[in-house]
């Protein structure tokens, strides 16, 4: 009977380690999501050009994470194949960067 608590402790440690790994794997996604949140706050307060630039930076950051990190550590940034994910995020990020930098400010920041 003395072995039962030791076995329970071991299974609890394994379960906690698996739960922790689920959160750690999502860190790149949460970083990109945080940058998008900053972009949204900038747009809400009227700094739409800066917000669009930050949003394009978030897309390019997501593309970089997806290109460099292995499949087991990329989390929710993995949607389809690596080539599709990287090309979609990078092209949208570059398009947003071009759009934000080419449109006249029209009296706003």
Coordinates of N, CA and C in Angstrom, one line a residue:
X1 N 0.8 -1.2 0.0 CA 0.0 0.0 0.0 C 0.8 1.3 0.0
X2 N 2.1 1.2 0.4 CA 2.9 2.3 0.4 C 3.3 2.8 -1.0
X3 N 3.2 1.9 -2.0 CA 3.5 2.3 -3.3 C 2.4 3.1 -4.0
X4 N 1.2 3.0 -3.6 CA 0.1 3.7 -4.3 C 0.3 5.2 -4.2
X5 N 0.6 5.8 -3.1 CA 0.8 7.3 -3.1 C 2.0 7.7 -4.0
X6 N 3.0 6.9 -4.1 CA 4.1 7.3 -4.9 C 3.7 7.3 -6.4
X7 N 2.9 6.3 -6.8 CA 2.4 6.2 -8.1 C 1.5 7.4 -8.4
X8 N 0.6 7.8 -7.5 CA -0.3 8.9 -7.7 C 0.5 10.2 -7.8
X9 N 1.6 10.3 -7.1 CA 2.4 11.5 -7.2 C 3.1 11.6 -8.6
X10 N 3.5 10.5 -9.0 CA 4.2 10.4 -10.3 C 3.2 10.8 -11.4
X11 N 2.0 10.2 -11.4 CA 1.0 10.5 -12.4 C 0.6 12.0 -12.4
X12 N 0.5 12.5 -11.1 CA 0.2 14.0 -11.0 C 1.3 14.8 -11.6
X13 N 2.5 14.5 -11.4 CA 3.6 15.2 -12.0 C 3.6 15.2 -13.5
X14 N 3.3 14.0 -14.0 CA 3.3 13.8 -15.5 C 2.1 14.6 -16.0
X15 N 1.0 14.6 -15.4 CA -0.2 15.4 -15.8 C 0.1 16.9 -15.8
X16 N 0.7 17.4 -14.7 CA 1.1 18.8 -14.6 C 2.1 19.2 -15.7
X17 N 3.1 18.3 -16.0 CA 4.1 18.6 -17.0 C 3.4 18.7 -18.4
X18 N 2.4 17.8 -18.7 CA 1.7 17.9 -19.9 C 0.9 19.1 -20.1
X19 N 0.3 19.5 -19.0 CA -0.5 20.8 -19.0 C 0.4 22.0 -19.2
X20 N 1.5 22.0 -18.6 CA 2.5 23.1 -18.7 C 3.0 23.1 -20.1
X21 N 3.3 22.0 -20.7 CA 3.8 22.0 -22.1 C 2.7 22.5 -23.1
X22 N 1.4 22.3 -22.8 CA 0.4 22.8 -23.7 C 0.4 24.3 -23.7
X23 N 0.7 24.9 -22.6 CA 0.8 26.4 -22.5 C 2.1 26.9 -23.1
X24 N 3.2 26.2 -22.9 CA 4.5 26.7 -23.4 C 4.5 26.7 -24.9
X25 N 3.9 25.6 -25.5 CA 3.8 25.5 -26.9 C 3.1 26.7 -27.6
X26 N 2.2 27.3 -26.8 CA 1.4 28.4 -27.4 C 2.0 29.8 -27.2
X27 N 3.2 29.9 -26.6 CA 3.8 31.2 -26.4 C 4.0 32.0 -27.6
X28 N 4.5 31.4 -28.8 CA 4.6 32.2 -30.0 C 3.3 32.8 -30.4
X29 N 2.2 32.0 -30.3 CA 0.9 32.5 -30.7 C 0.5 33.6 -29.8
X30 N 0.7 33.5 -28.5 CA 0.3 34.6 -27.5 C 1.1 35.8 -27.8
X31 N 2.4 35.7 -28.2 CA 3.2 36.9 -28.5 C 2.6 37.6 -29.7
X32 N 2.3 36.9 -30.7 CA 1.7 37.5 -31.9 C 0.3 38.1 -31.6
X33 N -0.4 37.4 -30.8 CA -1.7 37.9 -30.4 C -1.6 39.2 -29.5
X34 N -0.6 39.3 -28.7 CA -0.3 40.5 -27.9 C 0.0 41.7 -28.8
X35 N 0.9 41.4 -29.8 CA 1.2 42.5 -30.7 C 0.0 43.0 -31.5
X36 N -0.9 42.1 -31.9 CA -2.1 42.5 -32.6 C -3.0 43.3 -31.6
X37 N -3.0 42.9 -30.3 CA -3.7 43.7 -29.3 C -3.2 45.1 -29.2
X38 N -1.9 45.3 -29.2 CA -1.3 46.6 -29.2 C -1.7 47.4 -30.4
X39 N -1.7 46.7 -31.6 CA -2.1 47.4 -32.8 C -3.6 47.8 -32.7
X40 N -4.4 47.0 -32.2 CA -5.9 47.4 -32.0 C -6.0 48.6 -31.1
X41 N -5.3 48.6 -30.0 CA -5.4 49.7 -29.1 C -4.9 51.0 -29.8
X42 N -3.9 50.9 -30.6 CA -3.4 52.1 -31.4 C -4.5 52.6 -32.3
X43 N -5.1 51.7 -33.0 CA -6.2 52.1 -34.0 C -7.4 52.7 -33.2
X44 N -7.7 52.1 -32.1 CA -8.9 52.6 -31.3 C -8.6 54.1 -30.9
X45 N -7.4 54.4 -30.5 CA -7.1 55.7 -30.0 C -6.7 56.7 -31.2
X46 N -7.0 56.3 -32.4 CA -6.8 57.2 -33.5 C -5.5 57.1 -34.3
X47 N -4.6 56.3 -33.8 CA -3.3 56.2 -34.5 C -3.3 55.1 -35.5
X48 N -4.1 55.2 -36.5 CA -4.4 54.1 -37.4 C -3.2 53.7 -38.2
X49 N -2.3 54.6 -38.6 CA -1.1 54.3 -39.4 C -0.2 53.5 -38.5
X50 N 0.1 54.0 -37.3 CA 1.0 53.2 -36.4 C 0.4 51.9 -36.1
X51 N -0.9 51.8 -35.9 CA -1.6 50.5 -35.6 C -1.5 49.6 -36.8
X52 N -1.6 50.1 -38.0 CA -1.4 49.2 -39.2 C 0.0 48.7 -39.3
X53 N 1.0 49.6 -39.0 CA 2.4 49.2 -39.1 C 2.7 48.1 -38.0
X54 N 2.1 48.3 -36.8 CA 2.3 47.3 -35.8 C 1.6 46.0 -36.1
X55 N 0.4 46.1 -36.8 CA -0.3 44.9 -37.2 C 0.5 44.1 -38.3
X56 N 1.1 44.9 -39.2 CA 1.9 44.2 -40.2 C 3.2 43.6 -39.6
X57 N 3.7 44.2 -38.6 CA 4.8 43.6 -37.9 C 4.4 42.3 -37.2
X58 N 3.2 42.3 -36.6 CA 2.7 41.1 -36.0 C 2.6 39.9 -37.0
X59 N 2.1 40.2 -38.2 CA 2.0 39.2 -39.2 C 3.4 38.7 -39.7
X60 N 4.3 39.6 -39.8 CA 5.7 39.2 -40.2 C 6.3 38.4 -39.1
X61 N 6.1 38.8 -37.8 CA 6.6 38.1 -36.7 C 6.0 36.6 -36.7
X62 N 4.7 36.5 -36.9 CA 4.1 35.2 -37.0 C 4.7 34.4 -38.1
X63 N 4.9 35.0 -39.2 CA 5.5 34.2 -40.4 C 6.9 33.8 -40.0
X64 N 7.7 34.6 -39.3 CA 9.0 34.3 -38.8 C 9.0 33.1 -37.9
X65 N 8.1 33.2 -36.9 CA 7.9 32.1 -35.9 C 7.6 30.8 -36.6
X66 N 6.6 30.9 -37.6 CA 6.2 29.7 -38.3 C 7.3 29.1 -39.2
X67 N 8.2 30.0 -39.7 CA 9.3 29.5 -40.6 C 10.4 28.9 -39.8
X68 N 10.7 29.4 -38.6 CA 11.9 29.0 -37.8 C 11.6 27.9 -36.8
X69 N 10.4 27.9 -36.2 CA 10.2 27.0 -35.1 C 9.7 25.6 -35.6
X70 N 10.1 24.5 -34.9 CA 9.6 23.2 -35.3 C 8.1 23.1 -35.1
X71 N 7.6 22.1 -35.8 CA 6.1 21.9 -35.8 C 5.6 21.7 -34.3
X72 N 6.3 21.0 -33.5 CA 5.9 20.8 -32.1 C 5.9 22.0 -31.2
X73 N 6.5 23.1 -31.6 CA 6.6 24.3 -30.8 C 5.9 25.5 -31.3
X74 N 5.2 25.4 -32.4 CA 4.6 26.6 -33.0 C 3.2 26.8 -32.6
X75 N 2.5 25.9 -32.0 CA 1.2 26.1 -31.5 C 0.1 26.4 -32.5
X76 N -0.7 27.3 -32.2 CA -1.9 27.7 -33.0 C -1.5 28.5 -34.3
X77 N -0.2 28.8 -34.4 CA 0.3 29.4 -35.7 C 0.3 28.4 -36.8
X78 N 0.2 27.2 -36.5 CA 0.2 26.1 -37.5 C -1.2 25.9 -38.0
X79 N -1.6 26.3 -39.2 CA -2.9 26.1 -39.7 C -2.9 25.0 -40.9
X80 N -2.0 25.3 -41.8 CA -1.9 24.4 -42.9 C -0.4 24.0 -43.0
X81 N 0.1 23.8 -44.2 CA 1.5 23.5 -44.4 C 2.4 24.7 -44.1
X82 N 3.6 24.4 -43.8 CA 4.6 25.5 -43.4 C 4.7 26.5 -44.5
X83 N 4.8 26.0 -45.8 CA 4.9 26.9 -46.9 C 3.7 27.8 -47.0
X84 N 2.5 27.3 -46.9 CA 1.3 28.1 -47.0 C 1.2 29.1 -45.9
X85 N 1.4 28.7 -44.6 CA 1.3 29.6 -43.5 C 2.3 30.7 -43.6
X86 N 3.6 30.4 -43.9 CA 4.6 31.4 -44.0 C 4.3 32.4 -45.2
X87 N 3.9 31.8 -46.3 CA 3.7 32.7 -47.5 C 2.4 33.6 -47.3
X88 N 1.4 33.0 -46.7 CA 0.2 33.8 -46.4 C 0.4 34.9 -45.4
X89 N 1.1 34.6 -44.3 CA 1.3 35.7 -43.3 C 2.3 36.7 -43.8
X90 N 3.4 36.3 -44.5 CA 4.4 37.2 -45.0 C 3.8 38.1 -46.0
X91 N 3.0 37.5 -47.0 CA 2.4 38.4 -48.0 C 1.4 39.4 -47.4
X92 N 0.6 38.9 -46.5 CA -0.4 39.9 -45.9 C 0.4 40.9 -45.0
X93 N 1.4 40.5 -44.4 CA 2.2 41.5 -43.6 C 2.9 42.5 -44.5
X94 N 3.5 42.1 -45.6 CA 4.1 43.0 -46.5 C 3.1 43.9 -47.2
X95 N 1.9 43.4 -47.5 CA 0.8 44.2 -48.1 C 0.3 45.2 -47.1
X96 N 0.2 44.9 -45.8 CA -0.2 45.9 -44.8 C 0.9 46.9 -44.6
X97 N 2.1 46.5 -44.6 CA 3.2 47.4 -44.5 C 3.2 48.4 -45.6
X98 N 3.0 48.0 -46.8 CA 3.0 48.8 -48.0 C 1.8 49.8 -47.9
X99 N 0.6 49.2 -47.5 CA -0.6 50.0 -47.4 C -0.4 51.1 -46.4
X100 N 0.1 50.8 -45.2 CA 0.2 51.7 -44.1 C 1.2 52.8 -44.4
X101 N 2.3 52.5 -45.2 CA 3.3 53.5 -45.5 C 3.0 54.3 -46.7
X102 N 2.1 53.8 -47.6 CA 1.9 54.5 -48.8 C 0.7 55.5 -48.8
X103 N -0.2 55.3 -48.0 CA -1.4 56.1 -47.9 C -1.1 57.4 -47.1
X104 N -1.5 58.5 -47.7 CA -1.2 59.8 -47.0 C -1.9 59.9 -45.7
X105 N -1.3 60.6 -44.7 CA -1.8 60.7 -43.4 C -3.2 61.4 -43.3
X106 N -3.5 62.3 -44.1 CA -4.8 63.0 -44.1 C -5.0 63.7 -42.8
X107 N -4.0 64.3 -42.2 CA -4.1 65.1 -41.0 C -4.1 64.2 -39.7
X108 N -4.0 62.9 -39.9 CA -3.9 62.1 -38.7 C -2.5 61.5 -38.5
X109 N -2.3 60.8 -37.4 CA -1.0 60.3 -37.2 C -0.8 58.9 -37.6

